[in-house]
Amino acid sequence: MINVLFAAHSSRWPQYEGPLRAAFKAVGLEVDLREEFAPEDVDYIVYTPNSPLTDFTPYTRAKAVLNLWAGVESIVGNKTLTMPLCRMVEPGLTEGMVEWVTGHVLRYHLGIDACLAAQDGTWAPVFPPLARNRRVGVLGLGELGATCAGALAALNFQVAGWSRSEKFLDGVTTFHGADGLDQVLATSEILVLLLPLTPATENLINADTLARMPQDVRILNPGRGALIDDDALLAALDAGHVAHATLDVFRVEPLPPDHRYWAHPNVTVTPHVASETRAETASETVAENVRRGEAGEPFLYVVDRARAY
């Protein structure tokens, strides 16, 4: 019997208990899944960073911590977490992100906001360019970023993607390193942020990088709130250099009611809905990693502690 501790936030237990049990059964594992175990009896820990569990020292038998979130920035530095930490990658999360990103890129591309605002009886058609003449940049080419970049390329957008290290994607012009970042920033009419949050990416969108972007750039951030220096973005919006921003993630969530983003005419706030981990498909990822652990195979999506993702 394999002992799996469900140490994610307790509000997730009703959502995940059934799908996890079904997923473990589907891969042929006999699992005792509970919210409580003696720490020394636990083989695997299913986790979310908002869990009350912060000290992993007593879990001497645990083979891995399996995170239900894609983001690990709030836990990767935990000194007591010495076993492998696996982030969540699952089809539902990826599909949802692709839908959010492509939807909002198309919204910007087609000028939907202007149409919604122009309902005063004035007939004033404005025709957008074709997608093949619209330049879209994607910062971050991990699982989510690469899939979104590919989906945008499939819609015939000119897509430029940037990552820390060199990558190649069909239909996407890829860049890496500092020089590559400058090229993507300088040419993107619509910029999508899908980077992990690390010391190197925090405040990457700041007064300096914003100044390198074209006039009237539009910014989408479904990645991490702290990728953006909020004061710098607001200043660029106020000055008219950035035409609009659609923001799904923030440094503090829920976003405080008095935050300037709510009232700014050129900001759209979406309340962290760009994508959600789906219990059924996420449970399959968890079960596969437990199966791998028991079979002595490498875990999927292991976090590189040095890179913090």
mmCIF file of C-alpha atoms in Angstrom:
data_model
loop_
_atom_site.group_PDB
_atom_site.id
_atom_site.type_symbol
_atom_site.label_atom_id
_atom_site.label_comp_id
_atom_site.label_asym_id
_atom_site.label_seq_id
_atom_site.Cartn_x
_atom_site.Cartn_y
_atom_site.Cartn_z
ATOM 1 C CA MET A 1 0.000 0.000 0.000
ATOM 2 C CA ILE A 2 1.265 3.458 -0.970
ATOM 3 C CA ASN A 3 0.490 6.244 1.489
ATOM 4 C CA VAL A 4 -0.339 9.552 -0.206
ATOM 5 C CA LEU A 5 -0.928 12.602 1.962
ATOM 6 C CA PHE A 6 -3.290 15.194 0.531
ATOM 7 C CA ALA A 7 -1.673 18.298 2.009
ATOM 8 C CA ALA A 8 -3.134 20.790 -0.453
ATOM 9 C CA HIS A 9 -5.447 23.416 1.005
ATOM 10 C CA SER A 10 -8.402 21.680 2.657
ATOM 11 C CA SER A 11 -10.857 23.442 0.344
ATOM 12 C CA ARG A 12 -9.468 21.318 -2.505
ATOM 13 C CA TRP A 13 -10.180 17.947 -0.877
ATOM 14 C CA PRO A 14 -13.816 17.567 -2.064
ATOM 15 C CA GLN A 15 -12.753 18.514 -5.575
ATOM 16 C CA TYR A 16 -9.772 16.154 -5.777
ATOM 17 C CA GLU A 17 -10.566 13.120 -3.637
ATOM 18 C CA GLY A 18 -12.665 11.302 -6.235
ATOM 19 C CA PRO A 19 -10.517 12.097 -9.281
ATOM 20 C CA LEU A 20 -7.310 11.143 -7.453
ATOM 21 C CA ARG A 21 -8.704 7.797 -6.325
ATOM 22 C CA ALA A 22 -9.890 7.094 -9.873
ATOM 23 C CA ALA A 23 -6.536 8.109 -11.368
ATOM 24 C CA PHE A 24 -4.552 5.909 -8.982
ATOM 25 C CA LYS A 25 -6.812 2.966 -9.800
ATOM 26 C CA ALA A 26 -6.436 3.613 -13.533
ATOM 27 C CA VAL A 27 -2.640 3.219 -13.353
ATOM 28 C CA GLY A 28 -2.902 0.090 -11.209
ATOM 29 C CA LEU A 29 -1.777 1.535 -7.867
ATOM 30 C CA GLU A 30 -3.085 0.565 -4.439
ATOM 31 C CA VAL A 31 -3.091 3.887 -2.608
ATOM 32 C CA ASP A 32 -4.208 4.970 0.825
ATOM 33 C CA LEU A 33 -5.133 8.613 0.207
ATOM 34 C CA ARG A 34 -5.824 10.728 3.286
ATOM 35 C CA GLU A 35 -5.646 14.251 4.653
ATOM 36 C CA GLU A 36 -3.801 13.027 7.751
ATOM 37 C CA PHE A 37 -0.983 10.541 8.309
ATOM 38 C CA ALA A 38 1.824 10.168 10.784
ATOM 39 C CA PRO A 39 4.584 12.058 8.921
ATOM 40 C CA GLU A 40 6.978 9.118 9.010
ATOM 41 C CA ASP A 41 4.439 6.951 7.131
ATOM 42 C CA VAL A 42 3.957 9.229 4.112
ATOM 43 C CA ASP A 43 5.262 8.129 0.697
ATOM 44 C CA TYR A 44 4.100 11.095 -1.409
ATOM 45 C CA ILE A 45 2.724 14.553 -0.625
ATOM 46 C CA VAL A 46 0.105 16.202 -2.840
ATOM 47 C CA TYR A 47 0.515 19.906 -2.206
ATOM 48 C CA THR A 48 -0.434 23.505 -2.935
ATOM 49 C CA PRO A 49 1.680 26.435 -1.725
ATOM 50 C CA ASN A 50 -1.242 27.841 0.294
ATOM 51 C CA SER A 51 -1.235 24.698 2.440
ATOM 52 C CA PRO A 52 -0.574 25.041 6.179
ATOM 53 C CA LEU A 53 2.226 22.480 5.764
ATOM 54 C CA THR A 54 5.523 24.372 5.703
ATOM 55 C CA ASP A 55 7.949 22.059 7.537
ATOM 56 C CA PHE A 56 8.764 18.920 5.568
ATOM 57 C CA THR A 57 11.443 17.710 7.990
ATOM 58 C CA PRO A 58 9.316 14.974 9.641
ATOM 59 C CA TYR A 59 8.428 13.398 6.286
ATOM 60 C CA THR A 60 11.517 11.235 6.187
ATOM 61 C CA ARG A 61 10.011 8.555 3.939
ATOM 62 C CA ALA A 62 8.420 10.859 1.351
ATOM 63 C CA LYS A 63 9.748 10.362 -2.168
ATOM 64 C CA ALA A 64 8.331 13.532 -3.735
ATOM 65 C CA VAL A 65 6.129 16.572 -3.256
ATOM 66 C CA LEU A 66 3.609 16.805 -6.090
ATOM 67 C CA ASN A 67 2.376 20.357 -6.547
ATOM 68 C CA LEU A 68 -1.112 21.004 -7.904
ATOM 69 C CA TRP A 69 -0.095 24.467 -9.125
ATOM 70 C CA ALA A 70 2.114 25.356 -12.067
ATOM 71 C CA GLY A 71 3.835 28.019 -9.958
ATOM 72 C CA VAL A 72 6.357 27.029 -7.302
ATOM 73 C CA GLU A 73 8.024 30.359 -6.500
ATOM 74 C CA SER A 74 6.589 30.509 -2.975
ATOM 75 C CA ILE A 75 7.853 27.051 -2.006
ATOM 76 C CA VAL A 76 11.010 26.414 -4.031
ATOM 77 C CA GLY A 77 13.166 28.155 -1.430
ATOM 78 C CA ASN A 78 11.838 26.110 1.503
ATOM 79 C CA LYS A 79 14.984 24.660 3.118
ATOM 80 C CA THR A 80 13.077 21.766 4.687
ATOM 81 C CA LEU A 81 11.861 20.527 1.302
ATOM 82 C CA THR A 82 14.757 18.305 0.285
ATOM 83 C CA MET A 83 12.883 15.662 -1.715
ATOM 84 C CA PRO A 84 12.012 16.161 -5.425
ATOM 85 C CA LEU A 85 9.396 18.849 -6.064
ATOM 86 C CA CYS A 86 7.231 18.440 -9.170
ATOM 87 C CA ARG A 87 5.218 21.286 -10.659
ATOM 88 C CA MET A 88 1.874 20.766 -12.333
ATOM 89 C CA VAL A 89 1.642 20.434 -16.080
ATOM 90 C CA GLU A 90 -1.640 19.034 -17.343
ATOM 91 C CA PRO A 91 -3.773 19.332 -20.491
ATOM 92 C CA GLY A 92 -6.649 21.275 -18.926
ATOM 93 C CA LEU A 93 -4.318 23.952 -17.577
ATOM 94 C CA THR A 94 -2.605 24.311 -20.941
ATOM 95 C CA GLU A 95 -5.806 24.332 -22.987
ATOM 96 C CA GLY A 96 -7.372 26.965 -20.750
ATOM 97 C CA MET A 97 -4.322 29.195 -21.066
ATOM 98 C CA VAL A 98 -4.314 28.877 -24.854
ATOM 99 C CA GLU A 99 -7.976 29.885 -24.968
ATOM 100 C CA TRP A 100 -7.444 32.923 -22.720
ATOM 101 C CA VAL A 101 -4.343 34.119 -24.568
ATOM 102 C CA THR A 102 -5.679 33.634 -28.088
ATOM 103 C CA GLY A 103 -9.006 35.189 -27.103
ATOM 104 C CA HIS A 104 -7.432 38.367 -25.766
ATOM 105 C CA VAL A 105 -4.861 38.625 -28.562
ATOM 106 C CA LEU A 106 -7.736 38.431 -31.057
ATOM 107 C CA ARG A 107 -9.671 40.985 -29.006
ATOM 108 C CA TYR A 108 -6.775 43.428 -29.293
ATOM 109 C CA HIS A 109 -6.067 42.551 -32.926
ATOM 110 C CA LEU A 110 -9.675 43.073 -34.039
ATOM 111 C CA GLY A 111 -10.246 46.215 -31.974
ATOM 112 C CA ILE A 112 -13.161 44.703 -30.073
ATOM 113 C CA ASP A 113 -12.858 47.160 -27.178
ATOM 114 C CA ALA A 114 -13.362 50.100 -29.534
ATOM 115 C CA CYS A 115 -16.433 48.443 -31.038
ATOM 116 C CA LEU A 116 -17.930 47.854 -27.598
ATOM 117 C CA ALA A 117 -17.348 51.493 -26.683
ATOM 118 C CA ALA A 118 -18.752 52.873 -29.953
ATOM 119 C CA GLN A 119 -22.449 52.156 -29.568
ATOM 120 C CA ASP A 120 -23.650 55.746 -29.978
ATOM 121 C CA GLY A 121 -25.160 55.413 -33.439
ATOM 122 C CA THR A 122 -22.077 56.566 -35.342
ATOM 123 C CA TRP A 123 -21.100 54.314 -38.259
ATOM 124 C CA ALA A 124 -17.300 54.467 -38.367
ATOM 125 C CA PRO A 125 -15.754 51.225 -39.605
ATOM 126 C CA VAL A 126 -12.090 50.545 -38.855
ATOM 127 C CA PHE A 127 -10.527 47.497 -40.477
ATOM 128 C CA PRO A 128 -7.678 45.711 -38.686
ATOM 129 C CA PRO A 129 -4.705 44.316 -40.577
ATOM 130 C CA LEU A 130 -4.651 40.627 -41.298
ATOM 131 C CA ALA A 131 -3.093 38.470 -38.599
ATOM 132 C CA ARG A 132 -0.095 37.802 -40.833
ATOM 133 C CA ASN A 133 0.760 41.494 -40.513
ATOM 134 C CA ARG A 134 0.372 41.672 -36.718
ATOM 135 C CA ARG A 135 3.456 41.130 -34.560
ATOM 136 C CA VAL A 136 2.885 39.261 -31.299
ATOM 137 C CA GLY A 137 5.627 38.563 -28.766
ATOM 138 C CA VAL A 138 5.542 35.798 -26.174
ATOM 139 C CA LEU A 139 7.982 36.007 -23.265
ATOM 140 C CA GLY A 140 8.484 32.524 -21.841
ATOM 141 C CA LEU A 141 8.562 29.357 -23.935
ATOM 142 C CA GLY A 142 7.919 26.697 -21.333
ATOM 143 C CA GLU A 143 4.962 24.334 -21.656
ATOM 144 C CA LEU A 144 2.367 27.118 -21.524
ATOM 145 C CA GLY A 145 4.279 29.746 -23.480
ATOM 146 C CA ALA A 146 5.339 27.401 -26.266
ATOM 147 C CA THR A 147 1.829 26.049 -26.705
ATOM 148 C CA CYS A 148 0.323 29.549 -26.758
ATOM 149 C CA ALA A 149 2.953 30.756 -29.226
ATOM 150 C CA GLY A 150 2.190 27.801 -31.476
ATOM 151 C CA ALA A 151 -1.549 28.469 -31.314
ATOM 152 C CA LEU A 152 -1.027 32.119 -32.267
ATOM 153 C CA ALA A 153 1.238 31.101 -35.140
ATOM 154 C CA ALA A 154 -1.492 28.722 -36.322
ATOM 155 C CA LEU A 155 -3.780 31.773 -36.564
ATOM 156 C CA ASN A 156 -1.159 33.329 -38.890
ATOM 157 C CA PHE A 157 0.152 35.948 -36.466
ATOM 158 C CA GLN A 158 3.823 36.889 -36.769
ATOM 159 C CA VAL A 159 4.965 35.352 -33.489
ATOM 160 C CA ALA A 160 8.299 36.039 -31.806
ATOM 161 C CA GLY A 161 9.097 34.019 -28.696
ATOM 162 C CA TRP A 162 11.752 34.655 -26.069
ATOM 163 C CA SER A 163 13.237 32.318 -23.492
ATOM 164 C CA ARG A 164 16.223 32.323 -21.169
ATOM 165 C CA SER A 165 17.983 29.625 -23.198
ATOM 166 C CA GLU A 166 17.830 28.833 -26.902
ATOM 167 C CA LYS A 167 14.712 27.015 -28.127
ATOM 168 C CA PHE A 168 13.191 26.213 -31.507
ATOM 169 C CA LEU A 169 9.468 26.127 -32.322
ATOM 170 C CA ASP A 170 7.762 25.514 -35.642
ATOM 171 C CA GLY A 171 6.166 28.683 -36.971
ATOM 172 C CA VAL A 172 7.678 30.881 -34.250
ATOM 173 C CA THR A 173 10.752 33.095 -34.551
ATOM 174 C CA THR A 174 12.642 32.400 -31.343
ATOM 175 C CA PHE A 175 15.109 34.551 -29.436
ATOM 176 C CA HIS A 176 17.063 34.136 -26.222
ATOM 177 C CA GLY A 177 19.377 36.094 -23.960
ATOM 178 C CA ALA A 178 19.531 39.849 -23.386
ATOM 179 C CA ASP A 179 19.891 40.763 -27.064
ATOM 180 C CA GLY A 180 17.001 38.521 -27.984
ATOM 181 C CA LEU A 181 14.805 40.123 -25.338
ATOM 182 C CA ASP A 182 15.516 43.555 -26.798
ATOM 183 C CA GLN A 183 14.473 42.351 -30.249
ATOM 184 C CA VAL A 184 11.171 40.918 -29.062
ATOM 185 C CA LEU A 185 10.357 43.968 -26.953
ATOM 186 C CA ALA A 186 11.149 46.367 -29.795
ATOM 187 C CA THR A 187 8.939 44.663 -32.368
ATOM 188 C CA SER A 188 5.881 43.353 -30.497
ATOM 189 C CA GLU A 189 2.588 45.154 -30.995
ATOM 190 C CA ILE A 190 0.981 42.743 -28.536
ATOM 191 C CA LEU A 191 3.144 41.244 -25.783
ATOM 192 C CA VAL A 192 2.184 38.141 -23.784
ATOM 193 C CA LEU A 193 3.938 37.395 -20.477
ATOM 194 C CA LEU A 194 4.222 33.698 -19.617
ATOM 195 C CA LEU A 195 7.494 33.567 -17.710
ATOM 196 C CA PRO A 196 8.008 31.857 -14.353
ATOM 197 C CA LEU A 197 8.699 34.157 -11.428
ATOM 198 C CA THR A 198 12.376 34.016 -10.475
ATOM 199 C CA PRO A 199 14.856 36.600 -9.181
ATOM 200 C CA ALA A 200 15.833 37.187 -12.822
ATOM 201 C CA THR A 201 12.274 37.789 -14.059
ATOM 202 C CA GLU A 202 10.815 39.797 -11.164
ATOM 203 C CA ASN A 203 10.026 43.327 -12.414
ATOM 204 C CA LEU A 204 11.226 42.381 -15.896
ATOM 205 C CA ILE A 205 8.571 44.730 -17.243
ATOM 206 C CA ASN A 206 9.840 48.003 -15.811
ATOM 207 C CA ALA A 207 10.377 51.595 -16.919
ATOM 208 C CA ASP A 208 13.425 50.624 -18.975
ATOM 209 C CA THR A 209 11.897 47.652 -20.798
ATOM 210 C CA LEU A 210 8.599 49.467 -21.325
ATOM 211 C CA ALA A 211 10.484 52.315 -23.009
ATOM 212 C CA ARG A 212 11.941 49.814 -25.490
ATOM 213 C CA MET A 213 8.492 48.716 -26.640
ATOM 214 C CA PRO A 214 6.678 50.285 -29.598
ATOM 215 C CA GLN A 215 4.240 53.144 -29.097
ATOM 216 C CA ASP A 216 0.721 51.800 -28.391
ATOM 217 C CA VAL A 217 1.909 48.337 -27.375
ATOM 218 C CA ARG A 218 -0.689 46.159 -25.692
ATOM 219 C CA ILE A 219 0.326 43.866 -22.840
ATOM 220 C CA LEU A 220 -1.263 40.632 -21.620
ATOM 221 C CA ASN A 221 -0.112 39.127 -18.327
ATOM 222 C CA PRO A 222 -1.526 35.703 -17.466
ATOM 223 C CA GLY A 223 1.853 34.623 -16.040
ATOM 224 C CA ARG A 224 2.932 36.051 -12.678
ATOM 225 C CA GLY A 225 1.961 39.381 -11.144
ATOM 226 C CA ALA A 226 5.461 40.310 -10.013
ATOM 227 C CA LEU A 227 6.808 40.142 -13.567
ATOM 228 C CA ILE A 228 5.531 43.726 -13.815
ATOM 229 C CA ASP A 229 6.639 46.828 -11.940
ATOM 230 C CA ASP A 230 3.123 48.149 -11.334
ATOM 231 C CA ASP A 231 4.138 51.793 -10.908
ATOM 232 C CA ALA A 232 6.126 51.715 -14.137
ATOM 233 C CA LEU A 233 3.260 50.159 -16.078
ATOM 234 C CA LEU A 234 0.765 52.681 -14.711
ATOM 235 C CA ALA A 235 3.103 55.523 -15.661
ATOM 236 C CA ALA A 236 3.438 54.138 -19.204
ATOM 237 C CA LEU A 237 -0.337 53.784 -19.450
ATOM 238 C CA ASP A 238 -0.884 57.326 -18.163
ATOM 239 C CA ALA A 239 1.628 58.655 -20.691
ATOM 240 C CA GLY A 240 -0.092 56.815 -23.533
ATOM 241 C CA HIS A 241 2.975 54.767 -24.457
ATOM 242 C CA VAL A 242 1.204 51.534 -23.518
ATOM 243 C CA ALA A 243 -2.225 51.552 -25.153
ATOM 244 C CA HIS A 244 -3.813 48.923 -22.940
ATOM 245 C CA ALA A 245 -3.025 46.106 -20.509
ATOM 246 C CA THR A 246 -5.062 43.036 -19.657
ATOM 247 C CA LEU A 247 -3.877 41.604 -16.353
ATOM 248 C CA ASP A 248 -4.931 38.307 -14.815
ATOM 249 C CA VAL A 249 -2.324 37.952 -12.054
ATOM 250 C CA PHE A 250 -1.168 40.344 -9.350
ATOM 251 C CA ARG A 251 1.334 40.675 -6.518
ATOM 252 C CA VAL A 252 -1.508 40.630 -3.994
ATOM 253 C CA GLU A 253 -4.611 38.571 -4.679
ATOM 254 C CA PRO A 254 -7.432 39.329 -4.510
ATOM 255 C CA LEU A 255 -6.428 42.665 -6.030
ATOM 256 C CA PRO A 256 -7.355 45.322 -3.419
ATOM 257 C CA PRO A 257 -10.519 47.271 -4.336
ATOM 258 C CA ASP A 258 -8.647 50.584 -4.209
ATOM 259 C CA HIS A 259 -5.845 49.500 -6.566
ATOM 260 C CA ARG A 260 -5.452 51.858 -9.516
ATOM 261 C CA TYR A 261 -5.735 49.018 -12.005
ATOM 262 C CA TRP A 262 -9.461 48.675 -11.280
ATOM 263 C CA ALA A 263 -10.283 52.255 -12.239
ATOM 264 C CA HIS A 264 -7.775 52.803 -15.033
ATOM 265 C CA PRO A 265 -9.577 53.227 -18.372
ATOM 266 C CA ASN A 266 -6.853 51.349 -20.241
ATOM 267 C CA VAL A 267 -6.597 48.320 -17.972
ATOM 268 C CA THR A 268 -8.750 45.206 -17.997
ATOM 269 C CA VAL A 269 -8.576 43.141 -14.811
ATOM 270 C CA THR A 270 -9.494 39.465 -14.950
ATOM 271 C CA PRO A 271 -9.491 37.749 -11.527
ATOM 272 C CA HIS A 272 -6.873 35.004 -12.056
ATOM 273 C CA VAL A 273 -9.074 33.065 -14.438
ATOM 274 C CA ALA A 274 -6.700 32.689 -17.399
ATOM 275 C CA SER A 275 -6.377 29.034 -16.574
ATOM 276 C CA GLU A 276 -7.268 26.642 -13.826
ATOM 277 C CA THR A 277 -5.908 23.242 -12.951
ATOM 278 C CA ARG A 278 -8.668 20.720 -13.678
ATOM 279 C CA ALA A 279 -9.017 18.063 -10.999
ATOM 280 C CA GLU A 280 -9.551 15.173 -13.416
ATOM 281 C CA THR A 281 -6.547 15.829 -15.648
ATOM 282 C CA ALA A 282 -4.319 17.069 -12.810
ATOM 283 C CA SER A 283 -5.039 13.867 -10.905
ATOM 284 C CA GLU A 284 -3.789 11.874 -13.880
ATOM 285 C CA THR A 285 -0.482 13.776 -13.731
ATOM 286 C CA VAL A 286 -0.187 13.103 -9.980
ATOM 287 C CA ALA A 287 -0.968 9.414 -10.434
ATOM 288 C CA GLU A 288 1.568 9.062 -13.232
ATOM 289 C CA ASN A 289 4.281 10.570 -11.056
ATOM 290 C CA VAL A 290 3.454 8.219 -8.186
ATOM 291 C CA ARG A 291 3.557 5.307 -10.632
ATOM 292 C CA ARG A 292 6.946 6.488 -11.856
ATOM 293 C CA GLY A 293 8.244 6.842 -8.324
ATOM 294 C CA GLU A 294 7.216 3.308 -7.472
ATOM 295 C CA ALA A 295 8.714 1.949 -10.700
ATOM 296 C CA GLY A 296 12.016 3.742 -10.178
ATOM 297 C CA GLU A 297 11.466 5.923 -13.248
ATOM 298 C CA PRO A 298 12.260 9.664 -13.412
ATOM 299 C CA PHE A 299 9.510 11.972 -12.205
ATOM 300 C CA LEU A 300 7.812 14.316 -14.646
ATOM 301 C CA TYR A 301 8.165 18.117 -14.349
ATOM 302 C CA VAL A 302 10.779 18.145 -11.580
ATOM 303 C CA VAL A 303 11.626 21.678 -10.459
ATOM 304 C CA ASP A 304 15.201 22.836 -10.999
ATOM 305 C CA ARG A 305 15.979 24.486 -7.652
ATOM 306 C CA ALA A 306 18.775 26.598 -9.137
ATOM 307 C CA ARG A 307 16.462 28.071 -11.761
ATOM 308 C CA ALA A 308 13.500 28.200 -9.338
ATOM 309 C CA TYR A 309 11.111 26.594 -11.823
#
